[in-house]
XYZ file of C-alpha atoms in Angstrom:
604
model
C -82.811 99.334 17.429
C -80.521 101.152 15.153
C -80.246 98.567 12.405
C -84.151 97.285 12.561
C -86.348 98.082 9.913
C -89.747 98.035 9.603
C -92.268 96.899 6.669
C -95.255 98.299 5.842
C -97.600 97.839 3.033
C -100.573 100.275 1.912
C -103.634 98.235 0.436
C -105.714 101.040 0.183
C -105.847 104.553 -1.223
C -109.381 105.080 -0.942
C -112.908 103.205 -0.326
C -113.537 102.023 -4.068
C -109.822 101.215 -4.419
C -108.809 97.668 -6.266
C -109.480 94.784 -4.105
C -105.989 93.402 -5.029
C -104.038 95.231 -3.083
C -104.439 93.508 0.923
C -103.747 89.929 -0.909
C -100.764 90.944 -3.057
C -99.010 92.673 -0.127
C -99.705 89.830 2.373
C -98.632 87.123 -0.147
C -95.385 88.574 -0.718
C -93.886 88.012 2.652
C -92.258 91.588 2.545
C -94.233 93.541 5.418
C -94.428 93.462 9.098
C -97.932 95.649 8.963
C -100.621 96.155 6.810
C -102.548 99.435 6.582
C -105.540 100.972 4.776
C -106.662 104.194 4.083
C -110.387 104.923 3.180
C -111.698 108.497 4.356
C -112.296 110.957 2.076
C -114.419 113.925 3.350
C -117.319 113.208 1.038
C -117.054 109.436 2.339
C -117.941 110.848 6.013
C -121.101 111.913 4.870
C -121.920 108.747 2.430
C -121.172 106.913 5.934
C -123.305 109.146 7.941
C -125.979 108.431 5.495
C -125.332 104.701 5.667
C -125.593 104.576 9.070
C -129.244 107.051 9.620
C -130.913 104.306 7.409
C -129.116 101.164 9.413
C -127.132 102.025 13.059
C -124.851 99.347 12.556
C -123.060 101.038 9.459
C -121.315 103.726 8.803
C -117.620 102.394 8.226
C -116.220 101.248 5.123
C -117.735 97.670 4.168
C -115.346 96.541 1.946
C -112.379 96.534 4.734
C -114.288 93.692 6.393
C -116.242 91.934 3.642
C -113.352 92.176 1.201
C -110.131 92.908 2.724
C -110.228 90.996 5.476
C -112.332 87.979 4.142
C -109.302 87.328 2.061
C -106.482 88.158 4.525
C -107.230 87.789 7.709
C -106.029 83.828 8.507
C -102.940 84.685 6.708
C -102.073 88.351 8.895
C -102.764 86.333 12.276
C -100.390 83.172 10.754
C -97.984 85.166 9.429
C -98.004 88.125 12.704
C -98.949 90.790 10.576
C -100.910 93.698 11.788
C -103.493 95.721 10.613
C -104.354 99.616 11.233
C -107.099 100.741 9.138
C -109.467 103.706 9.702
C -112.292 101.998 7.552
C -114.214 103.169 10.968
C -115.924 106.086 9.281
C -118.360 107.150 11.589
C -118.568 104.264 13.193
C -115.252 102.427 14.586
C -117.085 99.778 17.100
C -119.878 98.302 14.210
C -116.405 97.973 12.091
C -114.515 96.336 14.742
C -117.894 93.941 15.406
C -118.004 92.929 12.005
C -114.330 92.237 12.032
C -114.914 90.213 14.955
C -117.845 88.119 13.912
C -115.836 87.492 10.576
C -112.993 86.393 12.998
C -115.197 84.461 15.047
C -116.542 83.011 11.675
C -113.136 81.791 10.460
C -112.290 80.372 13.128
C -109.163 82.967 14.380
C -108.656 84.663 17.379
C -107.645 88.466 17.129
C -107.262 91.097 19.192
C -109.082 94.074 17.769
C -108.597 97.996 19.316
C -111.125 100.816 18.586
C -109.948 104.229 18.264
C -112.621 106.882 19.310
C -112.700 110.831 19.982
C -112.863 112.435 16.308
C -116.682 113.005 16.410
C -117.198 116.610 16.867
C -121.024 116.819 16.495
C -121.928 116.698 20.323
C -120.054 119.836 20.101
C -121.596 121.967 17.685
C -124.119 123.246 20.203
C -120.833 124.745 21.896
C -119.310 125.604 19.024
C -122.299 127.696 17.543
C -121.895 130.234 20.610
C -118.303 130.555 20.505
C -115.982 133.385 20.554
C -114.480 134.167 18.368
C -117.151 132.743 16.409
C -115.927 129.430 14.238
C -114.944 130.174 10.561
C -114.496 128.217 7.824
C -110.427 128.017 6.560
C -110.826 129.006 3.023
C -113.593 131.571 3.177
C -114.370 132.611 6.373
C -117.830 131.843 6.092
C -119.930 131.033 9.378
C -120.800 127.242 10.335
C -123.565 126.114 8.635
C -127.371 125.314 9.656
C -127.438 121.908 8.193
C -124.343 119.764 9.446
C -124.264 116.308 8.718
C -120.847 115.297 10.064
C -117.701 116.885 11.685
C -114.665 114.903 12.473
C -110.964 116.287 13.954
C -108.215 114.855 11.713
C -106.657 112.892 15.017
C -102.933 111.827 14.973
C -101.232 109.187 15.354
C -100.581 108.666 19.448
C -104.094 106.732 20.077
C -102.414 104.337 17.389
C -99.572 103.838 19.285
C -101.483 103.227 22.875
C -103.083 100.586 20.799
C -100.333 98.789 19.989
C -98.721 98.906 22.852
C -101.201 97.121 24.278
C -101.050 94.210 22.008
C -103.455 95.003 19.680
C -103.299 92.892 16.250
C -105.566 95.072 14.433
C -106.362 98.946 15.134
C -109.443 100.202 13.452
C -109.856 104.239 13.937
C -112.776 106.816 12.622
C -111.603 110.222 11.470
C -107.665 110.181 11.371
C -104.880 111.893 9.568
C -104.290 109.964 6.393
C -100.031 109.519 6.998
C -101.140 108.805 10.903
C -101.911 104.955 9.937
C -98.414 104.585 9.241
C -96.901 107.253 11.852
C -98.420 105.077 14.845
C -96.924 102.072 13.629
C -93.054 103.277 13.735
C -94.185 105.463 16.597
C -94.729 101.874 18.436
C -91.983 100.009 17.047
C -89.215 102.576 17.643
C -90.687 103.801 21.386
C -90.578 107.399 19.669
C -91.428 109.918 21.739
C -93.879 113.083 20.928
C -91.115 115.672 20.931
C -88.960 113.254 17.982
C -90.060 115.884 15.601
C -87.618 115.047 12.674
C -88.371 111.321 13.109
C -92.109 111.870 13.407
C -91.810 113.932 10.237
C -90.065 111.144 8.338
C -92.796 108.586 8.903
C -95.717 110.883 8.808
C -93.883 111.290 4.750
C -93.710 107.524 4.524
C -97.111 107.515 5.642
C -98.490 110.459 3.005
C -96.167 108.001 0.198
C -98.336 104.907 0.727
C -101.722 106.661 1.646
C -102.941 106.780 -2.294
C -102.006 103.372 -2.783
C -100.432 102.993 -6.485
C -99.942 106.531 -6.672
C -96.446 105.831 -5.108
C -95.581 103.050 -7.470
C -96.317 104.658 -11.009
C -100.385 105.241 -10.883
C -101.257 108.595 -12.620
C -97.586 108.927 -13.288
C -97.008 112.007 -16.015
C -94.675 109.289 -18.301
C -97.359 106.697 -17.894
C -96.274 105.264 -21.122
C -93.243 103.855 -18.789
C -94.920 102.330 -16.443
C -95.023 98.603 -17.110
C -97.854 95.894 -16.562
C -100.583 98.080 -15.178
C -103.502 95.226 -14.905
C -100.524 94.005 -11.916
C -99.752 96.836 -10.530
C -97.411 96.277 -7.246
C -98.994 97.772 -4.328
C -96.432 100.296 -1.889
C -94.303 98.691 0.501
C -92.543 101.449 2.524
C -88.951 99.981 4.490
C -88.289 101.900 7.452
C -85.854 102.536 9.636
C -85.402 104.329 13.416
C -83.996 108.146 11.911
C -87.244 108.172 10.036
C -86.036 107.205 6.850
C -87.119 105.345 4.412
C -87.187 103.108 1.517
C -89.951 102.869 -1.169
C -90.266 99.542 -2.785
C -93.464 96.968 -4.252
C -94.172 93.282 -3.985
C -91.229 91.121 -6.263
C -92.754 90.437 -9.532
C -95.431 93.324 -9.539
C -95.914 95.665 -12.194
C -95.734 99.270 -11.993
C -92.335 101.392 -11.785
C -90.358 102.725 -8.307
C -88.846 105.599 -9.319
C -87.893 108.521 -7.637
C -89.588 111.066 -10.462
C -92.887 108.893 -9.012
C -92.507 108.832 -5.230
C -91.331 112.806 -6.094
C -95.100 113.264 -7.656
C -96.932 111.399 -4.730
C -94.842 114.050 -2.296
C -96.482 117.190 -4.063
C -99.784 115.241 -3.922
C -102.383 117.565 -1.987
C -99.487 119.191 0.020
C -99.660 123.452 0.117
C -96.399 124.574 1.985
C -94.109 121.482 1.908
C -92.027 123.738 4.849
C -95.224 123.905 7.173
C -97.028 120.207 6.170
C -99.714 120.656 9.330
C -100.006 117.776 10.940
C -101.692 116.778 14.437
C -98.732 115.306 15.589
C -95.769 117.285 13.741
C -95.573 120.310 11.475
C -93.635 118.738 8.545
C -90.922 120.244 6.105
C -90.010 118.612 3.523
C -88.257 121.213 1.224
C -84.997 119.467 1.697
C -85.843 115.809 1.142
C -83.711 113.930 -0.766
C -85.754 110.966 -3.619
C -82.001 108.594 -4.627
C -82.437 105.253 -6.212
C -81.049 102.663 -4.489
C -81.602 99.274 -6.969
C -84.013 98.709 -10.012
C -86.644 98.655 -7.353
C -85.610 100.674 -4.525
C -85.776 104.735 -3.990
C -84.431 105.892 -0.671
C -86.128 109.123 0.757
C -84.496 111.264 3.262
C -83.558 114.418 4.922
C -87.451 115.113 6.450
C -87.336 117.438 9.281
C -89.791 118.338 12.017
C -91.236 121.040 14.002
C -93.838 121.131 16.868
C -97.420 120.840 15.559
C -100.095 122.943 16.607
C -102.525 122.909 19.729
C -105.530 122.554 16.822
C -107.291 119.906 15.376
C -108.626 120.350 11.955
C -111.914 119.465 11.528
C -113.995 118.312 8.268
C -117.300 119.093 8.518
C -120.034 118.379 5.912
C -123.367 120.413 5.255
C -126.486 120.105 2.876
C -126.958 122.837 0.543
C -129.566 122.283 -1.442
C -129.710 119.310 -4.680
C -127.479 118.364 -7.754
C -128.147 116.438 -10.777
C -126.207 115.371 -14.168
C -127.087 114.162 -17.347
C -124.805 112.879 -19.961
C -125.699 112.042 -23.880
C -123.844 111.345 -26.615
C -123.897 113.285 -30.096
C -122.712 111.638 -33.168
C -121.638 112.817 -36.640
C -121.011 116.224 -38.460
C -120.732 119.356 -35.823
C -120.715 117.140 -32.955
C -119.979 120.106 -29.991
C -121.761 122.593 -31.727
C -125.032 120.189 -31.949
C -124.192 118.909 -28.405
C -124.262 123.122 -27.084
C -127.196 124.016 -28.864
C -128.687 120.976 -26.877
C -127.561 121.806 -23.894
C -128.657 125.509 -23.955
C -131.882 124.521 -25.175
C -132.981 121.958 -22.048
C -131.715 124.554 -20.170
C -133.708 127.701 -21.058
C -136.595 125.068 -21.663
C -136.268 124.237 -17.693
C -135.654 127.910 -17.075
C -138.908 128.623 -18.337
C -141.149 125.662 -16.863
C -139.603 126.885 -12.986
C -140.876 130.319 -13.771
C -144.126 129.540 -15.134
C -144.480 127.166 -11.595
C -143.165 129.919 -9.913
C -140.454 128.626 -8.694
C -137.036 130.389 -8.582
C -134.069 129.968 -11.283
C -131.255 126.905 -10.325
C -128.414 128.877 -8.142
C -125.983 127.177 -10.794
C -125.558 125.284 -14.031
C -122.991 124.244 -16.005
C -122.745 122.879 -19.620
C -119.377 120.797 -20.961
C -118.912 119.095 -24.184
C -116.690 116.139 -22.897
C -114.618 115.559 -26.057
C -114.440 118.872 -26.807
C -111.760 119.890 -24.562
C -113.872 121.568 -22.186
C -111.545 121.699 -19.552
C -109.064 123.573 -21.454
C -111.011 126.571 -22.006
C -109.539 129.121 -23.808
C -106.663 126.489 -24.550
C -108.662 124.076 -25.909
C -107.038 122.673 -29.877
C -109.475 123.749 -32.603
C -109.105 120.510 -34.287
C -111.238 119.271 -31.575
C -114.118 121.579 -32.415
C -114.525 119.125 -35.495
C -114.984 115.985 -33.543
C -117.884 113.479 -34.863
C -118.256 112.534 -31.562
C -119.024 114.330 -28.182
C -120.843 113.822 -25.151
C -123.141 116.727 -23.619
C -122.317 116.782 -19.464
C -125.129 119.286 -17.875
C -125.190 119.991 -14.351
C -127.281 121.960 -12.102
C -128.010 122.860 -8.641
C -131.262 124.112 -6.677
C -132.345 124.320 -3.329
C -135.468 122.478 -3.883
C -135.786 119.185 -5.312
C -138.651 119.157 -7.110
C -136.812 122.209 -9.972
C -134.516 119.710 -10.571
C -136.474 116.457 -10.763
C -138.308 118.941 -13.200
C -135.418 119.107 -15.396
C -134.166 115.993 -15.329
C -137.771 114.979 -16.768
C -137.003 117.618 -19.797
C -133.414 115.804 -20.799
C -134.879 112.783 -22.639
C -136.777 114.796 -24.999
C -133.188 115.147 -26.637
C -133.370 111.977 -28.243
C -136.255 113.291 -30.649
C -136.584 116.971 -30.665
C -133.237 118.658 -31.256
C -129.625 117.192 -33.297
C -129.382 114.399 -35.197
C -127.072 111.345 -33.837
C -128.552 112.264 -30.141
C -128.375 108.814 -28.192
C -126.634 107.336 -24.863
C -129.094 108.901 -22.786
C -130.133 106.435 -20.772
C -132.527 107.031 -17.993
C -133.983 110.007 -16.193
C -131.040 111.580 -14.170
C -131.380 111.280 -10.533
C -131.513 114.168 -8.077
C -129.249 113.895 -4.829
C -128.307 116.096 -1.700
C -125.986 118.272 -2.434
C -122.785 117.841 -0.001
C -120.708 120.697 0.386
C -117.309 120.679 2.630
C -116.799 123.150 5.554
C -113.489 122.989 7.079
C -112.329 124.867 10.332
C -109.685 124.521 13.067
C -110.701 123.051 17.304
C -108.215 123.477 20.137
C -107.382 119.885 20.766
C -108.521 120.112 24.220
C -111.959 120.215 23.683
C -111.516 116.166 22.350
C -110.321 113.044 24.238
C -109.336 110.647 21.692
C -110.204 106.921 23.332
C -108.763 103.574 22.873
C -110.755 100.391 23.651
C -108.870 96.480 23.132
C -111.508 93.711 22.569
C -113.651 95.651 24.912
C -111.459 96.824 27.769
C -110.193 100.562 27.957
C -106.636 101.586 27.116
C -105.321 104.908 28.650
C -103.484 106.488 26.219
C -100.494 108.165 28.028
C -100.362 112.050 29.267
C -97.797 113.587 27.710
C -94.512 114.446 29.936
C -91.795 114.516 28.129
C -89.778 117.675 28.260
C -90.015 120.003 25.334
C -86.263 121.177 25.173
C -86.010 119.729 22.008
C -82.038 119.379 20.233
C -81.379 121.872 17.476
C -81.175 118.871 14.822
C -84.671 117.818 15.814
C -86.328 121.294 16.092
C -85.950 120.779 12.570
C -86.635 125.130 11.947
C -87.066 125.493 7.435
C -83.917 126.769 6.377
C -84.323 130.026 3.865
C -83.222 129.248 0.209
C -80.752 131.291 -1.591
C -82.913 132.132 -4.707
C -80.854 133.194 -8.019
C -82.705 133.731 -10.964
C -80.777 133.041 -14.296
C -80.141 135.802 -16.529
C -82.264 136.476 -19.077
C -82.212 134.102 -22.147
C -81.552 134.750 -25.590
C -84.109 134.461 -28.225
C -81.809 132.555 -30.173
C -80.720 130.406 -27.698
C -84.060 128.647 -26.482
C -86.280 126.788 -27.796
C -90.299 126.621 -26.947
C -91.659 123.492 -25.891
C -95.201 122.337 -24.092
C -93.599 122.009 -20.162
C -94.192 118.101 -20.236
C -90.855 117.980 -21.951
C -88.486 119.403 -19.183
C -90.906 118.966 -16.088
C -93.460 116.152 -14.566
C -96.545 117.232 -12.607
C -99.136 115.988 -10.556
C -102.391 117.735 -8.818
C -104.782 117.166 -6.141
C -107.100 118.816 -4.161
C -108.399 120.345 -0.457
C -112.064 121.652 -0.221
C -111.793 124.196 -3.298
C -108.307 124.426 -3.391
C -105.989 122.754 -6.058
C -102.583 122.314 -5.638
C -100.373 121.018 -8.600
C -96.709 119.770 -7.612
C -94.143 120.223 -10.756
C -90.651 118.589 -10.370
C -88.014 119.470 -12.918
C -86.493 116.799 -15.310
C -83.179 117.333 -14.286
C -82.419 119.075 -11.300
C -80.160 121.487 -13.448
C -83.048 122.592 -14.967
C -85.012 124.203 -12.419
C -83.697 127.782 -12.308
C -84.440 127.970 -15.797
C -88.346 126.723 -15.139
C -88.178 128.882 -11.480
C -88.108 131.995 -14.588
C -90.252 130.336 -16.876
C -93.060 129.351 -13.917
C -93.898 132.324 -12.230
C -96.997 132.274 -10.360
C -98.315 135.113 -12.486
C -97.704 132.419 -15.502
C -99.286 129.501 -14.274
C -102.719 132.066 -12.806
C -102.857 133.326 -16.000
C -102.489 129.770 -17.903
C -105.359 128.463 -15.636
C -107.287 131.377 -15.459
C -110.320 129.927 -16.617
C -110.490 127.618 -13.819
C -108.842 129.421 -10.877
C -110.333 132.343 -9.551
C -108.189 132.990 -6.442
C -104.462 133.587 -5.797
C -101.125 131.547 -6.758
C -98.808 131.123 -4.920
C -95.585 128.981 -5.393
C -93.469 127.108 -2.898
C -90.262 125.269 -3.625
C -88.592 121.826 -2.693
C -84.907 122.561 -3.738
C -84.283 118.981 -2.441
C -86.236 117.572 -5.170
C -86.118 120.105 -8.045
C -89.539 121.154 -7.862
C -92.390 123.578 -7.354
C -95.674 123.308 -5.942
C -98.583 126.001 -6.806
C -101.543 125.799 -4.210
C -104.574 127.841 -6.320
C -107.098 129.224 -4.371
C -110.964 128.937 -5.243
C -109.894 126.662 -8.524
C -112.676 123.573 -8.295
C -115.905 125.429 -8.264
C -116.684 124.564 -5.052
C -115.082 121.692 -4.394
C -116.086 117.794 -4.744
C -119.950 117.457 -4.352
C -120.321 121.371 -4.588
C -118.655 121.351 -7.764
C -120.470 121.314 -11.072
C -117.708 121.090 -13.067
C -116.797 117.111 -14.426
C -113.168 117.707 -12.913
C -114.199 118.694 -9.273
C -110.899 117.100 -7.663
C -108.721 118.888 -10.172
C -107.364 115.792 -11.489
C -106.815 117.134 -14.913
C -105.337 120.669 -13.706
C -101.775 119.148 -13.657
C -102.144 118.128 -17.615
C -103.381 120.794 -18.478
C -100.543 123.040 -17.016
C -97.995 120.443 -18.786
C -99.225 121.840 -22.070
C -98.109 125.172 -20.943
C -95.340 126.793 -23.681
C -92.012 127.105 -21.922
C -88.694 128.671 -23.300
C -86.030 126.519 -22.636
C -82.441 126.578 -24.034
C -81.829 124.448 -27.052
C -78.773 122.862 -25.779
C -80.965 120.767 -23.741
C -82.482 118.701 -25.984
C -79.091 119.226 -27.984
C -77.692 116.218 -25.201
C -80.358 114.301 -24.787
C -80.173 113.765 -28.815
């Protein structure tokens, strides 16, 4: 047990993600297990919807149509299995189709179901309860108009699965990481009180659960990454402590390096010392990212605490309608045509809902894509002068019809207003607006459920005792913070912060969190002065309009800033053209730093 490691390959980071990635990792012959990630919280409701207009969808097509089409002789030939939690909202149509493809091909497979994440028979409940449910970011009530509500479930129904022999493990509503967690919780007979182990995988899990965003994707240097058309897919090699090694298939493109398995840490984490998870509360401020060989990166030193007795729940609610037009302005005074346009359809539409009577949209918003819009305030001049720009107008209504209404108005762009209008294409359409609502459950008002080619699994009580060793209780360990002394004018130089520092950012609901790791580990007291979370608030300020606040990963050299009420809402509810705050990251790596001169002194 001590020396065995386990393989395991992510194919997926999300449904939409390349259809490459199940072949490549099966064709290399470097994994023991295969698994997918595909829920996003808006995908719960485009599955919910799926499955109202036909009751035997709801789960994410491509894992069976795609994914397994190509791969699944090969996984039963070569004894790899599968845990995916393409379920959605509906685990048992995705494990039917699986099996009729099975049946189809001519294999036999044994196929588990993982149930229990549904929360809706519960709302009833949950409407009269006391204290009354709120919402984690804003307190807010529950909503009228829910149209899903699943519990994040861990990783122990995975486990129960595959101790029973299951070959492929399909699950609704799970914690991303827990895909991977269930695995090694099954191959190294971990039990529920391993904290420090548990919080190892459930890391090895969270590396692989964006697919190439381990291996190089949507690294900062991207100019380093090589061959991005063949892009190796994440293999994680793991071993019984809970470490692990980060590696790709042979011959893939793409770059394993610990500055990129660093970025895909910060990704969408808020304290890296209390990482809640349903099986483990994670800390990861003293993990150590070493390369071990051109293709190798060792991670370490995760430790573990015990998780909560909550579930966290995503629900999704309908609040009101959306639409977006785009159009393209060419030539001389490209943005400043392309805002006069914009302004114009909108006080145009403003006018026809009042003359209707019909009340104004709750929210619009008008960006010049080209322009810099993004960057606000800290948007380059130069732009300004671009010949070409493209008007983004959004809008949002609680009735359809004031929307359909302006949509109608956007075409009249092409003949009424700036010269060079064109790209319009047609009408824009109208769709239900989807806004997230996330609060916490006491687990014990779910019973997660396991089912193996039709034939109940229990899934073992927990009875293990919770004296838990010291090393395993894993408690965060206070950091001795020492700011530098004040720098000299004359001995620093100002540079944008994408010199000394990479950075990635992510989102939760309308929270964006944006992870920056320091060059060179010498460097971060320096940037631990220079980043302040008064800095960074005020950088962003015309995108955030809650708090700051900064955490710090010592072990890796690095910083993560979790900014409160920064995506306008959040995914659907968002009007912005950035509502997953993709671009926040860049746009804090143009940020001025002072820095001293003697480090750019070496490096030349």
């Amino acid at each position: 047990m001590v020396n065995k490691t386990i393989r395991i390959g992510g194919a997926s980071g999300f449904w939409g993600d390349s259809s490459v990635g199940a072949t490549q990792l099966v064709q290399s012959g470097q994994i023991d297990y295969l698994v997918f990630d595909y829920l996003a919280e808006l995908t719960m409701s485009i599955l919910a919807a799926a499955r109202i207009k036909k009751p035997e969808l709801g789960y994410a097509t491509d894992f069976v149509s795609v994914a397994m089409k190509s791969v699944l002789k090969d996984v039963v030939a070569r004894n790899i299995r599968v845990v995916s939690n393409a379920g959605g909202v509906n685990p048992q149509g995705c494990a039917d189709a699986v099996a009729t493809l099975a049946k189809k091909l001519g294999v036999d497979v044994r196929i588990a179901v993982v149930t229990g994440d549904d929360v809706m028979p519960l709302l009833p409940e949950l409407r009269n309860a006391q204290p009354p449910v709120a919402e984690l970011q804003s307190g807010a009530p529950l909503p009228a108009q829910v149209v899903t509500a699943n519990a994040y479930l861990g990783a122990v129904p995975i486990k129960a699965a595959l101790d029973a022999g299951a070959q492929i493990v399909i699950t609704g509503r799970c914690v991303d990481s827990a895909v991977t967690l269930g695995v090694l919780m099954h191959e190294f007979a971990w039990t529920p009180h391993q904290y420090d182990e548990l919080a190892g995988a459930s890391l090895a899990g969270h590396i692989i659960e964006c697919g190439c965003q381990g291996t190089g994707g949507l690294h900062t240097d991207w100019q380093s990454v090589p061959d991005w058309p063949h892009i190796g897919y994440p293999i994680v090699e793991c071993s019984a402590d809970g470490s692990f090694s980060v590696t790709k298939p042979k011959g893939t493109g793409g770059l394993i390096a610990p500055q990129c398995v660093a970025e895909q840490l910060l990704y969408e984490v808020h304290d890296p010392a209390s990482y809640l998870l349903p099986d483990v509360v994670c800390d990861f401020t003293q993990v150590q990212i070493t390369r071990t060989g051109p293709e190798h990166v060792r991670v370490t030193g995760a430790r573990g605490r015990p998780p909560t007795d909550s579930y966290k729940v995503c629900a999704t609610c309908l609040d009101g309608y959306k639409t977006s037009a785009q159009m393209t302005i060419v030539g001389f005074d490209a943005v400043a045509k392309a805002r006069r346009t914009g302004e114009a359809i909108l006080t145009r539409a403003g006018e026809l809902l009042e003359a209707q009577g019909l009340p104004p949209f709750s929210a619009t918003h008008l960006e010049v894509l080209g322009a810099e819009s993004c960057y606000g305030p800290l948007a380059n001049p130069a732009v300004a002068q671009t010949r070409e720009a493209i008007l983004r107008l959004t809008a949002r209504h609680t009735d359809k019809a004031a929307l359909q209404l302006l949509a109608s108005e956007v075409a009249s762009a092409g003949t009424s207003w700036a010269p060079g209008t064109t790209g319009i294409g047609g009408r824009p359409g109208v769709s239900p607006l989807i806004r997230q609502y996330a609060f916490l459950l006491d687990k014990r008002k779910l019973k997660p459920a396991v089912v193996l080619n039709g034939t109940a699994i229990s899934i073992p009580e927990d009875s293990s005792e919770r004296d838990i060793p010291s090393r395993v209780a894993g408690e965060p360990v206070a950091q001795a913070v020492v700011e530098p002394a004040a720098l000299a004018a004359s001995e620093t130089v100002e540079v944008p912060l994408i010199a000394v520092a990479w950075a990635r950012s992510g989102d939760k609901g309308d929270i964006s969190n944006i992870g920056v790791i320091a060059r060179k580990p010498d460097w971060l007291p320096v940037l631990r002065q220079q980043l302040s979370e008064a800095r960074v608030a005020e950088h962003l300020s015309h995108l955030i309009e809650g708090k700051v606040v900064r955490y710090e990963l010592p072990g890796i050299a690095a910083f993560n800033f979790v900014c409160e009420q920064a995506l306008a809402g959040g995914g659907m509810a968002s009007l912005r053209n950035d509502p997953l705050g993709k671009g926040m990251g860049q746009i804090l790596l143009a940020m001025p730093v002072k820095v001293p001169k003697a480090w750019f002194a070496e490096a030349a």
